[in-house]
Coordinates of C-alpha atoms and ligand atoms in Angstrom, one line a residue:
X1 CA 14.4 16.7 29.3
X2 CA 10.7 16.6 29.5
X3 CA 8.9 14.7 31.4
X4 CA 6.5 13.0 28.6
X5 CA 9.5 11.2 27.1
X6 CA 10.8 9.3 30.5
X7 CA 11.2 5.9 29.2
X8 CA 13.5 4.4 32.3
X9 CA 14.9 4.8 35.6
X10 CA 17.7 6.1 34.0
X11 CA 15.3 9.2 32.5
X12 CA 15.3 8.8 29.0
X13 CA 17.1 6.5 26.4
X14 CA 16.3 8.2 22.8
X15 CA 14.6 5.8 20.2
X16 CA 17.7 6.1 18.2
X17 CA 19.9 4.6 21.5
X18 CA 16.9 2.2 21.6
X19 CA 17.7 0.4 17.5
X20 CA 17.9 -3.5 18.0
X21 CA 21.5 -3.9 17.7
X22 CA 21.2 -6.3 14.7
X23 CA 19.6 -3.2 12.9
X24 CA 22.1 -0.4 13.3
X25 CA 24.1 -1.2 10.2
X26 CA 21.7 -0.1 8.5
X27 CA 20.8 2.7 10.0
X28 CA 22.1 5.9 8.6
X29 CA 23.0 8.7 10.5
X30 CA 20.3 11.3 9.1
X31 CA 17.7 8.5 9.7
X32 CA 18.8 8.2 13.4
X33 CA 18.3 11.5 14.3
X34 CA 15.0 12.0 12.0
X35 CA 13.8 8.6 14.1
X36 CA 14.6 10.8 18.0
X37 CA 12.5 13.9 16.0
X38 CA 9.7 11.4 15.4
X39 CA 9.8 9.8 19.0
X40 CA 9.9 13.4 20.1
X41 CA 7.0 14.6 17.8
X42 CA 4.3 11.6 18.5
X43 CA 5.2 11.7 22.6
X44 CA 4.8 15.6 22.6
X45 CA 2.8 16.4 20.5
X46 CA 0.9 13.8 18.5
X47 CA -0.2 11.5 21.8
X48 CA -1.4 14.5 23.7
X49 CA -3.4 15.4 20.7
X50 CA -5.2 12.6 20.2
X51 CA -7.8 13.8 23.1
X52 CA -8.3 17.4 21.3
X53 CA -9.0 15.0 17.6
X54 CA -11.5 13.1 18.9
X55 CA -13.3 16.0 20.6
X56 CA -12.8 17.8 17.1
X57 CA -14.6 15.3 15.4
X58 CA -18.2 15.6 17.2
X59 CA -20.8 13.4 18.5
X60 CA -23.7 13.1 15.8
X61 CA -22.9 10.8 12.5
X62 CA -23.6 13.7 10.3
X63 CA -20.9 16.0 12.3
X64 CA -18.5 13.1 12.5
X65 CA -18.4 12.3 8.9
X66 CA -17.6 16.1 8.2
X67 CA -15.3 16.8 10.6
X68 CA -11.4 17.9 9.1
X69 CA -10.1 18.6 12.7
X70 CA -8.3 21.7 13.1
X71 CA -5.6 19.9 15.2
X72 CA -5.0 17.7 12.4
X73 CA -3.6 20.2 9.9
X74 CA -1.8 22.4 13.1
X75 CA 0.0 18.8 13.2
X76 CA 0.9 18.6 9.4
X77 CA 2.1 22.2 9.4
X78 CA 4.8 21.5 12.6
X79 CA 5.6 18.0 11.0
X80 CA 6.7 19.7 7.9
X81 CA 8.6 22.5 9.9
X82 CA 10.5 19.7 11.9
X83 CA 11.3 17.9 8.2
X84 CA 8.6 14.8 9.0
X85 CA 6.8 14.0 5.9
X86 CA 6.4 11.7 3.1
X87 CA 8.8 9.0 5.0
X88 CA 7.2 5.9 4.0
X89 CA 8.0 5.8 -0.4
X90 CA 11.7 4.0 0.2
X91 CA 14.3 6.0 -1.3
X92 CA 15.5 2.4 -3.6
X93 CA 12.0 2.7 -5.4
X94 CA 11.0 6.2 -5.5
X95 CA 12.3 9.6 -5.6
X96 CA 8.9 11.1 -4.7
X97 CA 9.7 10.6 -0.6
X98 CA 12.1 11.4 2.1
X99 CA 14.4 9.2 1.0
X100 CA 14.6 6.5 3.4
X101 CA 14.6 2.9 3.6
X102 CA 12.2 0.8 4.6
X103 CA 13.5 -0.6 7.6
X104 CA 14.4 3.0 9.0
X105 CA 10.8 3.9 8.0
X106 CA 9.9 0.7 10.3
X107 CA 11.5 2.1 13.0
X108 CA 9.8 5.8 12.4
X109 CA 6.5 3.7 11.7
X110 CA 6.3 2.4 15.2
X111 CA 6.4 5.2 16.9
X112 CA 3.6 6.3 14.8
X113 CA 1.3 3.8 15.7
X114 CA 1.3 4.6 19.2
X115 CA -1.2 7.6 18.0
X116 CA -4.4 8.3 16.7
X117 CA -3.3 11.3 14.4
X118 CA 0.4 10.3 13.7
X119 CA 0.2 8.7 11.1
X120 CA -1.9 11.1 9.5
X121 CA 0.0 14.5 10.7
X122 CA 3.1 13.3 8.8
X123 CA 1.2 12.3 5.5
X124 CA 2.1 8.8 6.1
X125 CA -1.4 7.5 6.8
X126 CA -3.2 4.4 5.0
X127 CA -4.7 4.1 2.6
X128 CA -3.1 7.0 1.1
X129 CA 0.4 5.3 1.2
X130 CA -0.2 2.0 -0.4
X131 CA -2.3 4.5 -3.2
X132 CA 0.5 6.8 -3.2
X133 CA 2.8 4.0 -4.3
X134 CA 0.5 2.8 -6.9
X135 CA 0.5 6.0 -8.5
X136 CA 4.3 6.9 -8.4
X137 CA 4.3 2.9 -9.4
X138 CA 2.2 2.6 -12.1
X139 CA 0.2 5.7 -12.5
X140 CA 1.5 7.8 -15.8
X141 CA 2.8 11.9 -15.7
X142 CA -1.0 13.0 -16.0
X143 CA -2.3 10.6 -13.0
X144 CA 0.9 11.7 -11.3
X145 CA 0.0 15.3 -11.4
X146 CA -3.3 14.6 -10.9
X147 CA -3.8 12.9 -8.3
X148 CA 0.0 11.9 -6.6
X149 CA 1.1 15.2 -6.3
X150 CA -1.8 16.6 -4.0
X151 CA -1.8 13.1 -2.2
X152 CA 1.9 14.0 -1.5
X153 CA 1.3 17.4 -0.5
X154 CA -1.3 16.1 1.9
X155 CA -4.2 18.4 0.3
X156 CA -6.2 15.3 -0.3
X157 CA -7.3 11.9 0.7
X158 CA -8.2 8.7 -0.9
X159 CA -9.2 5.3 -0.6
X160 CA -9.0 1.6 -2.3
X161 CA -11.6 -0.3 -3.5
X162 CA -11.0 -4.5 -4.0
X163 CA -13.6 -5.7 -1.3
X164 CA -17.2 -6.5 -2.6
X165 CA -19.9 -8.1 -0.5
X166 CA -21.5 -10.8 -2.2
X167 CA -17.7 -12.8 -3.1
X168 CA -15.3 -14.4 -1.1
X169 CA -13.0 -11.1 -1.8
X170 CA -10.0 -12.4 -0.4
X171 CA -9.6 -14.1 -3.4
X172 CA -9.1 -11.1 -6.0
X173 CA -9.9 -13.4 -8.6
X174 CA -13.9 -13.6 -7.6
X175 CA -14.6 -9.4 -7.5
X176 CA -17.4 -9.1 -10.2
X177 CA -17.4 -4.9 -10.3
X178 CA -17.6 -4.5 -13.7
X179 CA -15.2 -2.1 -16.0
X180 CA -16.7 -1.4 -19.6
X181 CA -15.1 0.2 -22.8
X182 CA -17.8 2.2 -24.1
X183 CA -16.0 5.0 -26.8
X184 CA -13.5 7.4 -24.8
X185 CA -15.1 6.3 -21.7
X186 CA -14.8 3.4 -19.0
X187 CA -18.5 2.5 -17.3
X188 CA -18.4 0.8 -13.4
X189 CA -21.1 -1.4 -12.4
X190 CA -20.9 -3.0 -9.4
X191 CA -20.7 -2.8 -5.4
X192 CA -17.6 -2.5 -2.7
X193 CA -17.8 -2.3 0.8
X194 CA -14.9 -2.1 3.2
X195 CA -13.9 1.1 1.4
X196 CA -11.8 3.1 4.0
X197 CA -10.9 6.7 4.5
X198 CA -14.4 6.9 1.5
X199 CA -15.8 8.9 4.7
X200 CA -13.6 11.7 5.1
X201 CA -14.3 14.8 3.4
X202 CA -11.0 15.4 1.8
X203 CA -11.5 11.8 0.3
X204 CA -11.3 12.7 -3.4
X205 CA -10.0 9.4 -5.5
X206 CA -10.9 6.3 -5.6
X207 CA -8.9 3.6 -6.8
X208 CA -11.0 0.7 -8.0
X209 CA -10.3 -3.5 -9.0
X210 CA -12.9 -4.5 -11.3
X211 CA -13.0 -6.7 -14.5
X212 CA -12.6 -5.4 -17.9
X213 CA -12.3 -9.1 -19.6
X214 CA -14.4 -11.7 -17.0
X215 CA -14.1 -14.4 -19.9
X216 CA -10.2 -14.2 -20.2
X217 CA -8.8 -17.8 -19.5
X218 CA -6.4 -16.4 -17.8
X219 CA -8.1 -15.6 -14.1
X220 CA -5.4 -13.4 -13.6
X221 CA -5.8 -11.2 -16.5
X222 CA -9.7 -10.7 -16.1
X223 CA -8.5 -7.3 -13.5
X224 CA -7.9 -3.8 -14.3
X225 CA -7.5 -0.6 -11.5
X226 CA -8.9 2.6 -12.9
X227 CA -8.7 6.2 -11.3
X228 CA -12.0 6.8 -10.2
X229 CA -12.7 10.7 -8.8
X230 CA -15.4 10.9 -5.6
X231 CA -18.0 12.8 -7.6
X232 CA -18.4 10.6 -10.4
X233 CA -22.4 10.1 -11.0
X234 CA -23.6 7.1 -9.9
X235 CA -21.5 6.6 -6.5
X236 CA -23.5 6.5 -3.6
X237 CA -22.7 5.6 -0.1
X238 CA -24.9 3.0 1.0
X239 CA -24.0 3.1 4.6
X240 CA -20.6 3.1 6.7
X241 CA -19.9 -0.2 8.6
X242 CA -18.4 -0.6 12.0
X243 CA -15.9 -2.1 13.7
X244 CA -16.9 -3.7 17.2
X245 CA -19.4 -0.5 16.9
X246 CA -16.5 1.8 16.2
X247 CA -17.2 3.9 13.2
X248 CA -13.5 5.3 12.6
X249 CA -15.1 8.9 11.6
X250 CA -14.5 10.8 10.2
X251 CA -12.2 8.4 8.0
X252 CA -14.7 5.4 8.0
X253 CA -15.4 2.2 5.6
X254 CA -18.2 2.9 3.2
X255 CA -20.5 -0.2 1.5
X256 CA -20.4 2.4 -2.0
X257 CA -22.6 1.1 -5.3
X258 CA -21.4 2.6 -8.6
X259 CA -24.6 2.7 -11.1
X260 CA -23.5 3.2 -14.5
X261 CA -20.1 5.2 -13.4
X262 CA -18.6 6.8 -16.3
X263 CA -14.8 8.0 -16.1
X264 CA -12.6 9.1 -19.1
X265 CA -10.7 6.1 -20.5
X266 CA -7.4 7.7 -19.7
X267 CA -7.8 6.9 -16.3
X268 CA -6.8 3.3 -16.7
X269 CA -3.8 2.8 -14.9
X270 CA -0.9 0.6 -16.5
X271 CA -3.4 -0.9 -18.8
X272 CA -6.4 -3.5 -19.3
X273 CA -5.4 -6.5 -17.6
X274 CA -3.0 -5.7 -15.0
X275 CA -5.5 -4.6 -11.8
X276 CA -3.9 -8.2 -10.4
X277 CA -0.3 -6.7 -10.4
X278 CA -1.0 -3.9 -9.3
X279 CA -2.8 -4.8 -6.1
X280 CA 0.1 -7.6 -5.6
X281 CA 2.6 -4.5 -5.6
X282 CA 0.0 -2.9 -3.9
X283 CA -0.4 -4.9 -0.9
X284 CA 3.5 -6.1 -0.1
X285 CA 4.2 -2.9 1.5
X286 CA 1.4 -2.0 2.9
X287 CA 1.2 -5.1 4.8
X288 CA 4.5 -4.3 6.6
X289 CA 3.5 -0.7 6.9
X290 CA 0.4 -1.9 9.4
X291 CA 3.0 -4.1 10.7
X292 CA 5.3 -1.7 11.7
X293 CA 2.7 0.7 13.3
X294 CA 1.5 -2.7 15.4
X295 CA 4.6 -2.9 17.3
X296 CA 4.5 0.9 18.4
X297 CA 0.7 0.1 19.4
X298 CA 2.1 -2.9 21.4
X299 CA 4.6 -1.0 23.5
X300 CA 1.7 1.5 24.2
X301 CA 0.1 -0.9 25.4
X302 CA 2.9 -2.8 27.5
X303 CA 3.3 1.1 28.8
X304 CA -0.3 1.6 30.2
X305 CA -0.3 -2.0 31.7
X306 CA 3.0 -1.1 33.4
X307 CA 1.2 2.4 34.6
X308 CA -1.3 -0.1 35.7
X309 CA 0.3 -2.2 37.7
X310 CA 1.9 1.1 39.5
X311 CA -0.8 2.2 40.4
X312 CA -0.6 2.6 43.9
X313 CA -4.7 3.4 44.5
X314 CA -5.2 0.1 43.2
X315 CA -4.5 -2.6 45.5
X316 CA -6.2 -5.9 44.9
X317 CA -5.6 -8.3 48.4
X318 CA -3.9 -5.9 49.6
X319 CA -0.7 -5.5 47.1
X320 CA -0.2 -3.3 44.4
X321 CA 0.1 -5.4 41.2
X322 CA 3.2 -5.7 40.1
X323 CA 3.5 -7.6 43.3
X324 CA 1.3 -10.3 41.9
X325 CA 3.8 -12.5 40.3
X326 CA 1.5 -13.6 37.4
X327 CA 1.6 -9.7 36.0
X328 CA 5.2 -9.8 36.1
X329 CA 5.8 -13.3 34.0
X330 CA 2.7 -11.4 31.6
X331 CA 4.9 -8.0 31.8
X332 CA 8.1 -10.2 30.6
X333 CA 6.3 -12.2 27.9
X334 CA 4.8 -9.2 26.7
X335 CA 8.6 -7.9 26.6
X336 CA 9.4 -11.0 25.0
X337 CA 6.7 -11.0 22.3
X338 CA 7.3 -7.5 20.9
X339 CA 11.1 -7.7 20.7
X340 CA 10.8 -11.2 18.4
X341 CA 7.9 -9.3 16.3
X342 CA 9.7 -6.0 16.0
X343 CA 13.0 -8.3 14.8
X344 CA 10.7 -10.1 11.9
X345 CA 9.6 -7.0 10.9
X346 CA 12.7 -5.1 10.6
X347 CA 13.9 -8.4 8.8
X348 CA 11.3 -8.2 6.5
X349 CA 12.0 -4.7 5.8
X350 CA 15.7 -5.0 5.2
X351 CA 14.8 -8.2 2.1
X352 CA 12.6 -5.8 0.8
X353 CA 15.1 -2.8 0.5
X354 CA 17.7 -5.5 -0.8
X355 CA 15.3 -6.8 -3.6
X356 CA 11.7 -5.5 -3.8
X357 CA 8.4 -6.7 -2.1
X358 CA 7.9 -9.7 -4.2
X359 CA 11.4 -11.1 -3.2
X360 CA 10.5 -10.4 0.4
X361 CA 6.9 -12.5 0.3
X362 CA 7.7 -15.2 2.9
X363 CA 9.2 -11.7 5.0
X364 CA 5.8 -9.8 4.9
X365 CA 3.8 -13.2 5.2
X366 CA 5.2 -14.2 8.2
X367 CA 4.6 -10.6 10.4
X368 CA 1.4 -10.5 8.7
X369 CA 0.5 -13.3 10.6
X370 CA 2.8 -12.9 13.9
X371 CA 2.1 -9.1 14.4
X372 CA -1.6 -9.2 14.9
X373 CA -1.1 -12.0 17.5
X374 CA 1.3 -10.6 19.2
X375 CA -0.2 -7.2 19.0
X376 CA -3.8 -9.1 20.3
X377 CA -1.8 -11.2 22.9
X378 CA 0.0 -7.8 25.0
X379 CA -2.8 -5.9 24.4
X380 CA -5.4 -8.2 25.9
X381 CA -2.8 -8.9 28.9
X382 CA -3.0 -4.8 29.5
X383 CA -6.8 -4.9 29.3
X384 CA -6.7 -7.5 31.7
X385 CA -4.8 -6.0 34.2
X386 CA -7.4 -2.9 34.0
X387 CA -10.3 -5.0 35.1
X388 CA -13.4 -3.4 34.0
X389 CA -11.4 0.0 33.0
X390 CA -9.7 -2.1 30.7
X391 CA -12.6 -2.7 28.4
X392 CA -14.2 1.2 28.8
X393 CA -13.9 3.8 27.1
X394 CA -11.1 5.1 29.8
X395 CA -8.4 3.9 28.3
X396 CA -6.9 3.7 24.5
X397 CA -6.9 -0.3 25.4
X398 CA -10.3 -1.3 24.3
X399 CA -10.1 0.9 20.6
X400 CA -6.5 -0.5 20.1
X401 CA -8.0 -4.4 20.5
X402 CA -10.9 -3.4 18.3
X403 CA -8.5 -2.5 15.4
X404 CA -6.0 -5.0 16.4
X405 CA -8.2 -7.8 15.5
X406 CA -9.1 -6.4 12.5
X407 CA -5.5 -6.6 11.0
X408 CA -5.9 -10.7 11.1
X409 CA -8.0 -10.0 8.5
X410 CA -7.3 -6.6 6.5
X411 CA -5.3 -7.1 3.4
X412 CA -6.1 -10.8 3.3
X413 CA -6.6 -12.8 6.0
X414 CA -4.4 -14.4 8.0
X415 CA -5.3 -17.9 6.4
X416 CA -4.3 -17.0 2.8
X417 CA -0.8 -16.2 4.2
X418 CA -0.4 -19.3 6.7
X419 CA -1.4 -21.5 3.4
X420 CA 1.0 -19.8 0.8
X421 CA 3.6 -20.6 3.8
X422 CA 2.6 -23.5 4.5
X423 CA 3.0 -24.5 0.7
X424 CA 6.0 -23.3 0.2
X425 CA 7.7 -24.6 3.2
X426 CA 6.2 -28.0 2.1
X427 CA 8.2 -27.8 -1.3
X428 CA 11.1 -28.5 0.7
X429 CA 9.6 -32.1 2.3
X430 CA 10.4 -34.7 -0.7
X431 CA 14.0 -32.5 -0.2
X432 CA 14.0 -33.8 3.5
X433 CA 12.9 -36.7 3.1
X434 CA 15.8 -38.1 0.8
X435 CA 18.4 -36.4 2.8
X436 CA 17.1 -37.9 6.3
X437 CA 16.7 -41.4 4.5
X438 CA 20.4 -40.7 3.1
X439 CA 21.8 -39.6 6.6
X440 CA 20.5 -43.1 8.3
X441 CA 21.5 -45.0 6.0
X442 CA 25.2 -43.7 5.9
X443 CA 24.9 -44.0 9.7
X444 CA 24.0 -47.6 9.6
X445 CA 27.1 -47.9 7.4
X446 CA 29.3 -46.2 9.7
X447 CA 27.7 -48.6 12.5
X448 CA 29.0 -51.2 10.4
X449 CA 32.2 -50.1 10.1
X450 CA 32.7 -49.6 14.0
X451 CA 31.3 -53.2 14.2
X452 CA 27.9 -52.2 15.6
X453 CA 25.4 -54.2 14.8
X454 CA 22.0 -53.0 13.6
X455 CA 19.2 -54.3 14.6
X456 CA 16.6 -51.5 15.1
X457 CA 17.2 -48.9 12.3
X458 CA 14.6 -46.4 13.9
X459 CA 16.2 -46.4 17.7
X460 CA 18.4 -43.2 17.0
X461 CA 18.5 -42.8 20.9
X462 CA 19.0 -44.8 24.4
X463 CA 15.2 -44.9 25.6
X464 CA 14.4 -45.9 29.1
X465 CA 17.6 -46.3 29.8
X466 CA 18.2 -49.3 27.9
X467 CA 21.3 -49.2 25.3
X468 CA 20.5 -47.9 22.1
X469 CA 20.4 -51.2 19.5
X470 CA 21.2 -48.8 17.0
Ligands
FAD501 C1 -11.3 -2.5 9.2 C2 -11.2 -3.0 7.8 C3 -10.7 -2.2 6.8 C4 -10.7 -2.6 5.5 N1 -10.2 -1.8 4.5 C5 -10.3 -2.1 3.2 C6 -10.1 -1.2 2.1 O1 -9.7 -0.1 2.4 N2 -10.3 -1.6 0.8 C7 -10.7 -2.9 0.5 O2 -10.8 -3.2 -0.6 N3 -10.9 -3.8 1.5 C8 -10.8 -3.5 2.8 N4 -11.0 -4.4 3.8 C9 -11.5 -5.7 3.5 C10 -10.5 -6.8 3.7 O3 -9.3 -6.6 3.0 C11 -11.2 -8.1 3.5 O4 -12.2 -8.2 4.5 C12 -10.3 -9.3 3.5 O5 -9.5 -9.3 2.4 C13 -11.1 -10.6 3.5 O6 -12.1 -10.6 2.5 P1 -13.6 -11.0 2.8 O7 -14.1 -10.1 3.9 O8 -14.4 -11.0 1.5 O9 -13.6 -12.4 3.5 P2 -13.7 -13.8 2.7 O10 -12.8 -13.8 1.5 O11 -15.1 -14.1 2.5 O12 -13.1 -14.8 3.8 C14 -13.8 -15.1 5.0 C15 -12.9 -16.0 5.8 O13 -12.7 -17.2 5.1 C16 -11.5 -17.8 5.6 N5 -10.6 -18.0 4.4 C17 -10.3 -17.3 3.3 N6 -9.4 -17.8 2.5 C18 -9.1 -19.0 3.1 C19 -8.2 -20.0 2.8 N7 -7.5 -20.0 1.7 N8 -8.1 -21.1 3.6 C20 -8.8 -21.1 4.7 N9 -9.7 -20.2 5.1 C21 -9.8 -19.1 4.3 C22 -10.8 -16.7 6.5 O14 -11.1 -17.1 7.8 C23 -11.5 -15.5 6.1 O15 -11.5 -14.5 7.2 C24 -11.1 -4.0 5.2 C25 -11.5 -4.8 6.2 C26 -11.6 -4.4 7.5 C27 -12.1 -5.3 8.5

């Protein structure tokens, strides 16, 4: 047994030993032992690779926005050899993958967000999987062979295009990029920023929301998505943004202005009108995708505070810190926190195997919203625990928070889901209401009957010790 997978006293307790008990029903037997090749891949291979990937990528902008590190596509060639790719398209929706659920994917997905390259090294990396699905979704057999079938392959990359800077864009309805009809031709005006993985070399296709019909009545009609290829005339890259002055090369987020972008009219996908549709089907899965990744980024981080407060070099009063009973109650939360979260999500990914991801929308909302917390929460704990370390560039810690945070607002922020939530678990209140006001008043009838008078309908209880006057 190697030393790098030593996950107990006990030695090592395989990921597939590790499923949350309520899950294993559903686990089958090939997923199982592809989920113990996965642990085995990311902790032996993947993790320790993350150091030689970032060298890879250089130190000047220019380099780092041009780098296609070699370890990357070493890592894609033994994931293929060890049968890892392609996992994430669900095997009830599409035959293009590996032919695996979603909720076994979870479990394979967390383990791949405990590293850099993961992801990436077994061609399940976003935004190519949410763009993957659109295309074996909605794209026809020309867009398929296109542009899935390389995408698939892993020979290209690609990015999404929604976000604009001057609107509120977490509304869909308020993106102004326009898409013109002119002959056998579409023409794209407008400006996106946000666009990620537009920075990577092998970045080849775009796919872009704009409006075709801004004066339909119906707000939700205005949207169409159209193929839109990297070389078109009229893109250029204004400038790549940052995250807490990370700039994610060589993948990066582009602000991209399209001047008069002209792109053959068969590139349309699913028609004029549906772009609103498309990014709902769009964004249900990828949602839980980052989800599931978050939980594997978690326990990484509950690892390297535990490594932390082992340390014995590091002594603060005199006791290492696991001795300081405020790191153990954080150690135990943390414990706490990521077991609830990882149970939502698998719950989430089992409604959407039994139905789709529009029957699974209260599912994704709600780890949309916990996961990032959660995720922020342990994470910040770990930091803590590092002191000064914690926040350097010494440890994975301060990167992970950086891109933590950012998932309370990626793919909508977390608002938009705690109000469509909200909303819907409100519908229920006039519901409550009469069967509360029902239940008290059968209750003063049965008081009756037993000869109890009532003279306080609202004293349910005894309080202060006086006898209830129910
Ligand atoms: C790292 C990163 C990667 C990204 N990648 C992509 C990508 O690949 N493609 C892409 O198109 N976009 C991408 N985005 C953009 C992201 O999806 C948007 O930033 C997000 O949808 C929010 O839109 P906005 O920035 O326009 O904020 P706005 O819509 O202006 O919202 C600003 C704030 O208003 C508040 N708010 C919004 N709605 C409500 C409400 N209903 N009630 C109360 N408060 C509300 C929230 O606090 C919200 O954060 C990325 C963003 C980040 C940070």
């Amino acid at each position: 047994m190697s030393n790098l997978l030593v996950n107990s006293q006990n030695g090592h307790i395989s990921a597939s030993q590790r499923i949350p008990a309520i899950a294993r029903p559903f686990v089958s037997e090939r997923a199982a032992k592809t989920l113990d090749i996965v642990e085995r891949f990311v902790e032996e291979e993947c993790i320790p690779a993350d150091a030689v990937y970032l060298r890879q990528i250089g130190q000047t902008t220019e380099e780092r926005f041009n780098a296609h590190p070699a370890v990357i596509e070493d890592l894609k060639k033994r994931a293929q050899e060890l049968g890892l790719w392609n996992m994430f398209l669900p095997k009830n929706h599409f035959k293009e993958g590996a032919g695996f659920s979603n909720l076994e994917y979870g479990l394979m997905a967390e383990y791949l967000g405990k590293s850099r390259v993961a992801s990436e090294a077994v061609n399940c990396a976003a935004p190519d999987t949410g763009n993957m699905e659109v295309l074996a979704k909605y794209g026809n057999e020309a867009q398929k062979r296109r542009w899935l079938d390389p995408l698939l392959q892993g020979k290209i990359r690609s990015a999404f295009l929604m976000t604009e800077p001057q609107v509120a864009s977490s509304d869909a309805t308020n993106i102004e990029m326009t898409i013109t009809r002119d002959g056998d031709s579409y023409v794209l005006n407008g400006q996106k920023w946000w666009s990620s993985g537009i920075g990577d070399p092998r970045c080849e296709i775009y796919i872009v929301l704009g409006k075709t019909d801004p004066k339909n009545a119906d707000k939700y009609k205005q949207q169409s998505v159209i193929l839109v290829p990297k070389d078109a005339p009229g893109i250029a890259i204004q400038r790549m943004l940052s995250v807490f002055g990370y700039d994610d090369a060589p993948h990066g987020h582009g602000h991209v202005t399209f001047t008069n972008v002209r792109v053959p009219a068969s590139n349309m996908v699913l028609g004029e009108g549906r772009g609103f549709e498309i990014i709902q089907g769009r964004l249900g899965p990828g949602r839980i995708h980052h989800a599931m990744r978050s939980i594997g980024a978690a326990e990484k981080a509950l690892e390297w505070f535990l490594a932390r407060l082992n340390d014995p070099r590091k002594k603060p009063f005199g006791e290492m810190l696991h001795k300081h009973g405020i790191m153990l109650e954080r150690v135990a939360r943390s414990r706490i926190d990521i077991d609830a979260a990882r149970l939502a999500v698998l719950n989430a990914a089992v409604k959407i195997d039994e139905s789709d991801a529009k029957g699974a929308l209260k599912e994704i909302a709600e780890v949309k919203v916990l996961v990032p917390e959660i995720h922020l929460e342990v994470i910040d704990r770990a930091i803590q625990a590092y002191g000064g370390g914690g926040v350097s560039q010494d440890t994975p810690l301060a990167n992970m928070y950086a891109h933590g945070r950012t998932m309370r607002i990626v793919d909508g922020p977390d608002e938009v889901h705690l109000l469509q939530l909200g909303k819907n678990e409100n519908k229920r209140g006039a519901a409550h209401k009469t069967r509360i006001e029902a239940q008290t008043k059968k209750g003063e009838e049965l008081c009756r009957k037993y000869g109890i008078e009532v003279k306080d309908v609202l004293a349910l209880d005894r309080v202060n010790g006086e006898k209830s006057r129910l």
